[in-house]
Amino acid sequence: PSPEEQYLVMEALHELDRMLASLKPRVRQAFLLAQLDGMSCPQIAAELQVSVATAERYIATALRACYAVQFET
């Protein structure tokens, strides 16, 4: 990759890191379980000992934050 491409990748990673840091810990954990571990909402709910609706709400919150970083900045 060119230096410019490297810069753009690093900037995107920094934005993602800031977004993740801004999330509440349980929201961040649910999002990472879904995205990195490929867990479903029922699996996340069991892991975090919350209802499926709460796990879904956590994921939706994190996805809205991702959308904001991508399209609203």
PDB file of C-alpha atoms in Angstrom:
ATOM      1  CA  PRO A   1       0.000   0.000   0.000  1.00  0.00           C
ATOM      2  CA  SER A   2       1.059   3.531  -0.674  1.00  0.00           C
ATOM      3  CA  PRO A   3       1.744   5.928   2.201  1.00  0.00           C
ATOM      4  CA  GLU A   4      -1.589   7.619   1.470  1.00  0.00           C
ATOM      5  CA  GLU A   5      -3.445   4.293   1.650  1.00  0.00           C
ATOM      6  CA  GLN A   6      -1.665   3.455   4.889  1.00  0.00           C
ATOM      7  CA  TYR A   7      -2.685   6.812   6.316  1.00  0.00           C
ATOM      8  CA  LEU A   8      -6.332   6.274   5.327  1.00  0.00           C
ATOM      9  CA  VAL A   9      -6.375   2.813   6.912  1.00  0.00           C
ATOM     10  CA  MET A  10      -4.822   4.137  10.123  1.00  0.00           C
ATOM     11  CA  GLU A  11      -7.317   7.011  10.237  1.00  0.00           C
ATOM     12  CA  ALA A  12     -10.214   4.582   9.805  1.00  0.00           C
ATOM     13  CA  LEU A  13      -8.848   2.393  12.595  1.00  0.00           C
ATOM     14  CA  HIS A  14      -8.519   5.418  14.887  1.00  0.00           C
ATOM     15  CA  GLU A  15     -12.125   6.410  14.157  1.00  0.00           C
ATOM     16  CA  LEU A  16     -13.289   2.881  14.896  1.00  0.00           C
ATOM     17  CA  ASP A  17     -11.296   2.829  18.126  1.00  0.00           C
ATOM     18  CA  ARG A  18     -12.834   6.144  19.222  1.00  0.00           C
ATOM     19  CA  MET A  19     -16.313   4.873  18.386  1.00  0.00           C
ATOM     20  CA  LEU A  20     -15.785   1.663  20.354  1.00  0.00           C
ATOM     21  CA  ALA A  21     -14.392   3.605  23.308  1.00  0.00           C
ATOM     22  CA  SER A  22     -17.487   5.824  23.324  1.00  0.00           C
ATOM     23  CA  LEU A  23     -19.843   2.855  23.735  1.00  0.00           C
ATOM     24  CA  LYS A  24     -20.999   1.566  27.093  1.00  0.00           C
ATOM     25  CA  PRO A  25     -18.996  -1.541  28.051  1.00  0.00           C
ATOM     26  CA  ARG A  26     -21.866  -4.010  27.568  1.00  0.00           C
ATOM     27  CA  VAL A  27     -22.779  -2.498  24.183  1.00  0.00           C
ATOM     28  CA  ARG A  28     -19.142  -2.695  23.087  1.00  0.00           C
ATOM     29  CA  GLN A  29     -18.858  -6.284  24.323  1.00  0.00           C
ATOM     30  CA  ALA A  30     -22.030  -7.355  22.521  1.00  0.00           C
ATOM     31  CA  PHE A  31     -20.893  -5.684  19.308  1.00  0.00           C
ATOM     32  CA  LEU A  32     -17.474  -7.327  19.424  1.00  0.00           C
ATOM     33  CA  LEU A  33     -18.994 -10.732  20.176  1.00  0.00           C
ATOM     34  CA  ALA A  34     -21.202 -10.335  17.114  1.00  0.00           C
ATOM     35  CA  GLN A  35     -18.584  -8.914  14.764  1.00  0.00           C
ATOM     36  CA  LEU A  36     -15.431 -10.746  15.814  1.00  0.00           C
ATOM     37  CA  ASP A  37     -16.789 -14.004  17.207  1.00  0.00           C
ATOM     38  CA  GLY A  38     -19.766 -14.283  14.872  1.00  0.00           C
ATOM     39  CA  MET A  39     -22.186 -14.869  17.732  1.00  0.00           C
ATOM     40  CA  SER A  40     -25.940 -14.526  17.209  1.00  0.00           C
ATOM     41  CA  CYS A  41     -28.146 -12.342  19.402  1.00  0.00           C
ATOM     42  CA  PRO A  42     -29.424 -15.360  21.386  1.00  0.00           C
ATOM     43  CA  GLN A  43     -25.832 -16.484  21.969  1.00  0.00           C
ATOM     44  CA  ILE A  44     -24.807 -12.981  23.028  1.00  0.00           C
ATOM     45  CA  ALA A  45     -27.806 -12.781  25.345  1.00  0.00           C
ATOM     46  CA  ALA A  46     -26.768 -16.046  27.009  1.00  0.00           C
ATOM     47  CA  GLU A  47     -23.137 -14.927  27.281  1.00  0.00           C
ATOM     48  CA  LEU A  48     -24.043 -11.560  28.828  1.00  0.00           C
ATOM     49  CA  GLN A  49     -26.962 -12.985  30.830  1.00  0.00           C
ATOM     50  CA  VAL A  50     -29.472 -10.533  29.381  1.00  0.00           C
ATOM     51  CA  SER A  51     -32.634 -10.967  27.335  1.00  0.00           C
ATOM     52  CA  VAL A  52     -32.432 -11.416  23.574  1.00  0.00           C
ATOM     53  CA  ALA A  53     -34.207  -8.063  23.183  1.00  0.00           C
ATOM     54  CA  THR A  54     -31.488  -6.389  25.246  1.00  0.00           C
ATOM     55  CA  ALA A  55     -28.741  -8.050  23.187  1.00  0.00           C
ATOM     56  CA  GLU A  56     -30.489  -6.849  20.014  1.00  0.00           C
ATOM     57  CA  ARG A  57     -30.730  -3.346  21.449  1.00  0.00           C
ATOM     58  CA  TYR A  58     -27.006  -3.376  22.291  1.00  0.00           C
ATOM     59  CA  ILE A  59     -26.119  -4.398  18.733  1.00  0.00           C
ATOM     60  CA  ALA A  60     -28.451  -1.786  17.243  1.00  0.00           C
ATOM     61  CA  THR A  61     -26.871   0.923  19.404  1.00  0.00           C
ATOM     62  CA  ALA A  62     -23.383  -0.043  18.251  1.00  0.00           C
ATOM     63  CA  LEU A  63     -24.452  -0.211  14.611  1.00  0.00           C
ATOM     64  CA  ARG A  64     -25.956   3.287  14.855  1.00  0.00           C
ATOM     65  CA  ALA A  65     -22.611   4.504  16.216  1.00  0.00           C
ATOM     66  CA  CYS A  66     -20.835   2.857  13.264  1.00  0.00           C
ATOM     67  CA  TYR A  67     -23.255   4.523  10.869  1.00  0.00           C
ATOM     68  CA  ALA A  68     -22.628   7.889  12.488  1.00  0.00           C
ATOM     69  CA  VAL A  69     -18.862   7.517  12.101  1.00  0.00           C
ATOM     70  CA  GLN A  70     -19.212   6.487   8.474  1.00  0.00           C
ATOM     71  CA  PHE A  71     -21.869   8.893   7.237  1.00  0.00           C
ATOM     72  CA  GLU A  72     -22.298  11.759   9.668  1.00  0.00           C
ATOM     73  CA  THR A  73     -18.744  13.000  10.106  1.00  0.00           C
TER      74      THR A  73
END
